[in-house]
């Protein structure tokens, strides 16, 4: 299934940088079957077969693809976001076109480092998760000793995107 339609459903300022925007979009089709091929072709793709999801970087922007939706954080503005979406469509559709020549890579990407997880946490060190600090929570998440559900702050609307990105990054 090629990627021809991307409908933006939500745009708001980025939490970390209010001069940039974050967004969610619906994809017009289920593109989950292409993820192992993108994983094979794009060097810095972060593939999580458990969900499944696949994250890509376009310079400072982070794009996370799910089977039928996507998120983007740190786009400059809506024009920039649309240009990145066109770039993404070209990449996905090019890989679809060459699919028969590509050996799919079904392996999960290396787990993220604690600091990468920490950057997306609320950083209040409130201890409501049972850990002394958000950094300790990040470490425990990677050790399978904690669960995102245990951070009440992450359930707040403002952290919805961070929560989605964390879900995509964490090993399943
Ligand atoms: S509950 Fe959330 S915000 Fe509070 S310390 Fe734990 S991870 Fe950090």
Short mmCIF file of C-alpha atoms and ligand atoms in Angstrom, two decimals:
data_model
loop_
_atom_site.label_atom_id
_atom_site.label_comp_id
_atom_site.label_asym_id
_atom_site.label_seq_id
_atom_site.Cartn_x
_atom_site.Cartn_y
_atom_site.Cartn_z
CA UNK A 1 0.00 0.00 0.00
CA UNK A 2 1.52 3.34 -1.00
CA UNK A 3 1.29 6.52 1.03
CA UNK A 4 -0.78 9.02 -0.91
CA UNK A 5 -2.85 10.74 1.74
CA UNK A 6 -1.83 12.39 4.99
CA UNK A 7 -4.56 14.36 6.79
CA UNK A 8 -3.32 16.58 9.63
CA UNK A 9 -5.75 16.26 12.54
CA UNK A 10 -4.01 18.23 15.28
CA UNK A 11 -1.42 21.02 15.48
CA UNK A 12 -0.11 22.78 18.59
CA UNK A 13 3.10 24.44 19.82
CA UNK A 14 5.90 22.09 20.88
CA UNK A 15 6.22 21.75 24.64
CA UNK A 16 10.00 22.05 24.61
CA UNK A 17 10.13 24.83 22.02
CA UNK A 18 6.93 26.87 21.62
CA UNK A 19 8.33 28.47 18.44
CA UNK A 20 8.02 25.08 16.75
CA UNK A 21 4.94 22.94 16.22
CA UNK A 22 3.91 19.33 16.79
CA UNK A 23 1.20 17.55 14.91
CA UNK A 24 -0.74 14.36 14.45
CA UNK A 25 -2.06 13.07 11.14
CA UNK A 26 -4.14 10.22 9.81
CA UNK A 27 -2.72 8.20 6.94
CA UNK A 28 -5.18 7.20 4.27
CA UNK A 29 -4.04 3.57 4.44
CA UNK A 30 -2.33 0.98 6.62
CA UNK A 31 1.40 1.20 5.83
CA UNK A 32 2.67 -1.17 8.53
CA UNK A 33 3.87 -3.72 5.97
CA UNK A 34 6.52 -1.30 4.66
CA UNK A 35 8.21 -0.68 8.04
CA UNK A 36 10.74 -3.59 7.78
CA UNK A 37 11.74 -2.35 4.31
CA UNK A 38 12.19 1.23 5.55
CA UNK A 39 14.14 -0.18 8.50
CA UNK A 40 16.44 -1.89 6.00
CA UNK A 41 16.92 1.21 3.85
CA UNK A 42 17.10 4.14 6.27
CA UNK A 43 20.18 4.06 8.46
CA UNK A 44 18.83 5.94 11.48
CA UNK A 45 15.30 4.58 11.46
CA UNK A 46 14.11 3.36 14.85
CA UNK A 47 11.88 0.30 14.36
CA UNK A 48 9.69 -1.11 17.09
CA UNK A 49 8.03 -4.28 15.72
CA UNK A 50 5.97 -4.72 18.90
CA UNK A 51 3.60 -1.84 18.19
CA UNK A 52 4.56 -1.60 15.27
CA UNK A 53 6.05 1.87 14.85
CA UNK A 54 8.97 3.46 13.06
CA UNK A 55 10.66 6.76 13.90
CA UNK A 56 12.71 8.85 11.48
CA UNK A 57 14.68 12.05 11.85
CA UNK A 58 14.55 14.86 9.29
CA UNK A 59 17.26 17.15 10.69
CA UNK A 60 15.82 18.38 14.02
CA UNK A 61 12.32 17.06 13.36
CA UNK A 62 11.18 13.66 14.65
CA UNK A 63 8.54 11.74 12.73
CA UNK A 64 6.93 8.64 14.21
CA UNK A 65 4.88 6.42 11.95
CA UNK A 66 2.25 3.99 13.17
CA UNK A 67 0.22 1.72 10.92
CA UNK A 68 -2.47 4.30 10.15
CA UNK A 69 -1.28 7.52 11.75
CA UNK A 70 1.82 9.62 12.34
CA UNK A 71 3.15 12.30 14.64
CA UNK A 72 5.79 14.96 14.01
CA UNK A 73 7.51 17.11 16.59
CA UNK A 74 9.65 20.25 16.16
CA UNK A 75 8.43 21.27 12.70
CA UNK A 76 9.12 24.97 12.02
CA UNK A 77 5.50 25.74 11.06
CA UNK A 78 2.66 24.22 9.04
CA UNK A 79 4.39 24.97 5.70
CA UNK A 80 7.53 23.24 6.91
CA UNK A 81 5.43 20.31 8.17
CA UNK A 82 3.75 19.93 4.77
CA UNK A 83 7.16 19.91 3.05
CA UNK A 84 8.39 17.22 5.44
CA UNK A 85 5.23 15.19 4.77
CA UNK A 86 5.89 15.40 1.01
CA UNK A 87 9.51 14.29 1.65
CA UNK A 88 8.19 11.38 3.70
CA UNK A 89 5.69 10.35 1.02
CA UNK A 90 8.47 10.31 -1.58
CA UNK A 91 10.67 8.10 0.62
CA UNK A 92 7.89 5.64 1.50
CA UNK A 93 6.60 5.40 -2.05
CA UNK A 94 10.10 4.99 -3.48
CA UNK A 95 10.70 2.09 -1.07
CA UNK A 96 7.34 0.57 -2.04
CA UNK A 97 8.33 0.77 -5.69
CA UNK A 98 11.65 -1.03 -4.98
CA UNK A 99 10.22 -3.42 -2.38
CA UNK A 100 10.99 -6.58 -4.37
CA UNK A 101 14.69 -5.68 -4.47
CA UNK A 102 15.01 -4.95 -0.74
CA UNK A 103 15.72 -7.54 1.96
CA UNK A 104 13.35 -6.55 4.80
CA UNK A 105 14.90 -6.00 8.23
CA UNK A 106 12.55 -7.22 10.97
CA UNK A 107 14.97 -6.61 13.82
CA UNK A 108 14.07 -4.08 16.48
CA UNK A 109 16.39 -1.08 16.75
CA UNK A 110 18.72 -0.84 19.72
CA UNK A 111 16.92 0.36 22.82
CA UNK A 112 17.21 4.10 23.47
CA UNK A 113 19.57 5.47 26.14
CA UNK A 114 18.12 6.72 29.45
CA UNK A 115 18.85 10.35 28.56
CA UNK A 116 16.83 10.06 25.34
CA UNK A 117 13.88 8.83 27.42
CA UNK A 118 14.47 11.43 30.13
CA UNK A 119 14.27 14.29 27.61
CA UNK A 120 10.63 13.38 26.94
CA UNK A 121 9.61 13.05 30.60
CA UNK A 122 8.02 15.95 32.52
CA UNK A 123 11.25 16.53 34.53
CA UNK A 124 9.42 17.63 37.70
CA UNK A 125 11.08 14.99 39.91
CA UNK A 126 7.76 14.79 41.76
CA UNK A 127 8.32 11.11 42.75
CA UNK A 128 4.67 10.19 42.12
CA UNK A 129 5.89 7.24 40.03
CA UNK A 130 7.72 5.88 43.05
CA UNK A 131 11.16 6.92 41.79
CA UNK A 132 13.15 9.79 43.28
CA UNK A 133 13.73 11.48 39.92
CA UNK A 134 12.51 11.41 36.32
CA UNK A 135 15.96 10.15 35.29
CA UNK A 136 15.61 7.18 37.66
CA UNK A 137 12.17 6.53 36.12
CA UNK A 138 13.76 6.57 32.63
CA UNK A 139 16.37 4.02 33.70
CA UNK A 140 13.71 1.78 35.26
CA UNK A 141 11.54 1.98 32.13
CA UNK A 142 14.43 0.57 30.12
CA UNK A 143 14.95 -2.17 32.73
CA UNK A 144 11.26 -3.16 32.46
CA UNK A 145 10.89 -2.25 36.16
CA UNK A 146 8.55 0.67 35.52
CA UNK A 147 5.60 1.44 33.30
CA UNK A 148 4.64 4.70 31.59
CA UNK A 149 1.24 4.37 33.29
CA UNK A 150 2.91 5.11 36.63
CA UNK A 151 3.72 8.72 35.70
CA UNK A 152 0.47 10.68 36.23
CA UNK A 153 1.88 13.76 34.51
CA UNK A 154 2.28 11.83 31.24
CA UNK A 155 -1.49 11.26 31.23
CA UNK A 156 -2.12 15.00 30.97
CA UNK A 157 -3.16 16.41 27.59
CA UNK A 158 0.00 18.48 27.19
CA UNK A 159 2.12 15.34 27.38
CA UNK A 160 0.05 13.25 24.97
CA UNK A 161 2.62 13.53 22.17
CA UNK A 162 5.56 12.81 24.47
CA UNK A 163 3.70 9.75 25.72
CA UNK A 164 3.08 8.50 22.17
CA UNK A 165 6.73 9.02 21.26
CA UNK A 166 7.88 7.21 24.41
CA UNK A 167 5.57 4.29 23.62
CA UNK A 168 7.10 4.06 20.16
CA UNK A 169 10.68 4.26 21.49
CA UNK A 170 10.44 1.80 24.35
CA UNK A 171 11.05 -1.91 23.69
CA UNK A 172 7.84 -3.95 23.84
S1 LIG B 1 5.91 10.75 38.21
FE1 LIG B 1 6.62 11.42 36.20
S2 LIG B 1 7.19 13.55 36.52
FE2 LIG B 1 7.10 12.61 38.53
S3 LIG B 1 9.20 11.87 38.96
FE3 LIG B 1 8.09 10.19 38.04
S4 LIG B 1 8.55 10.37 35.86
FE4 LIG B 1 9.07 12.34 36.78
#
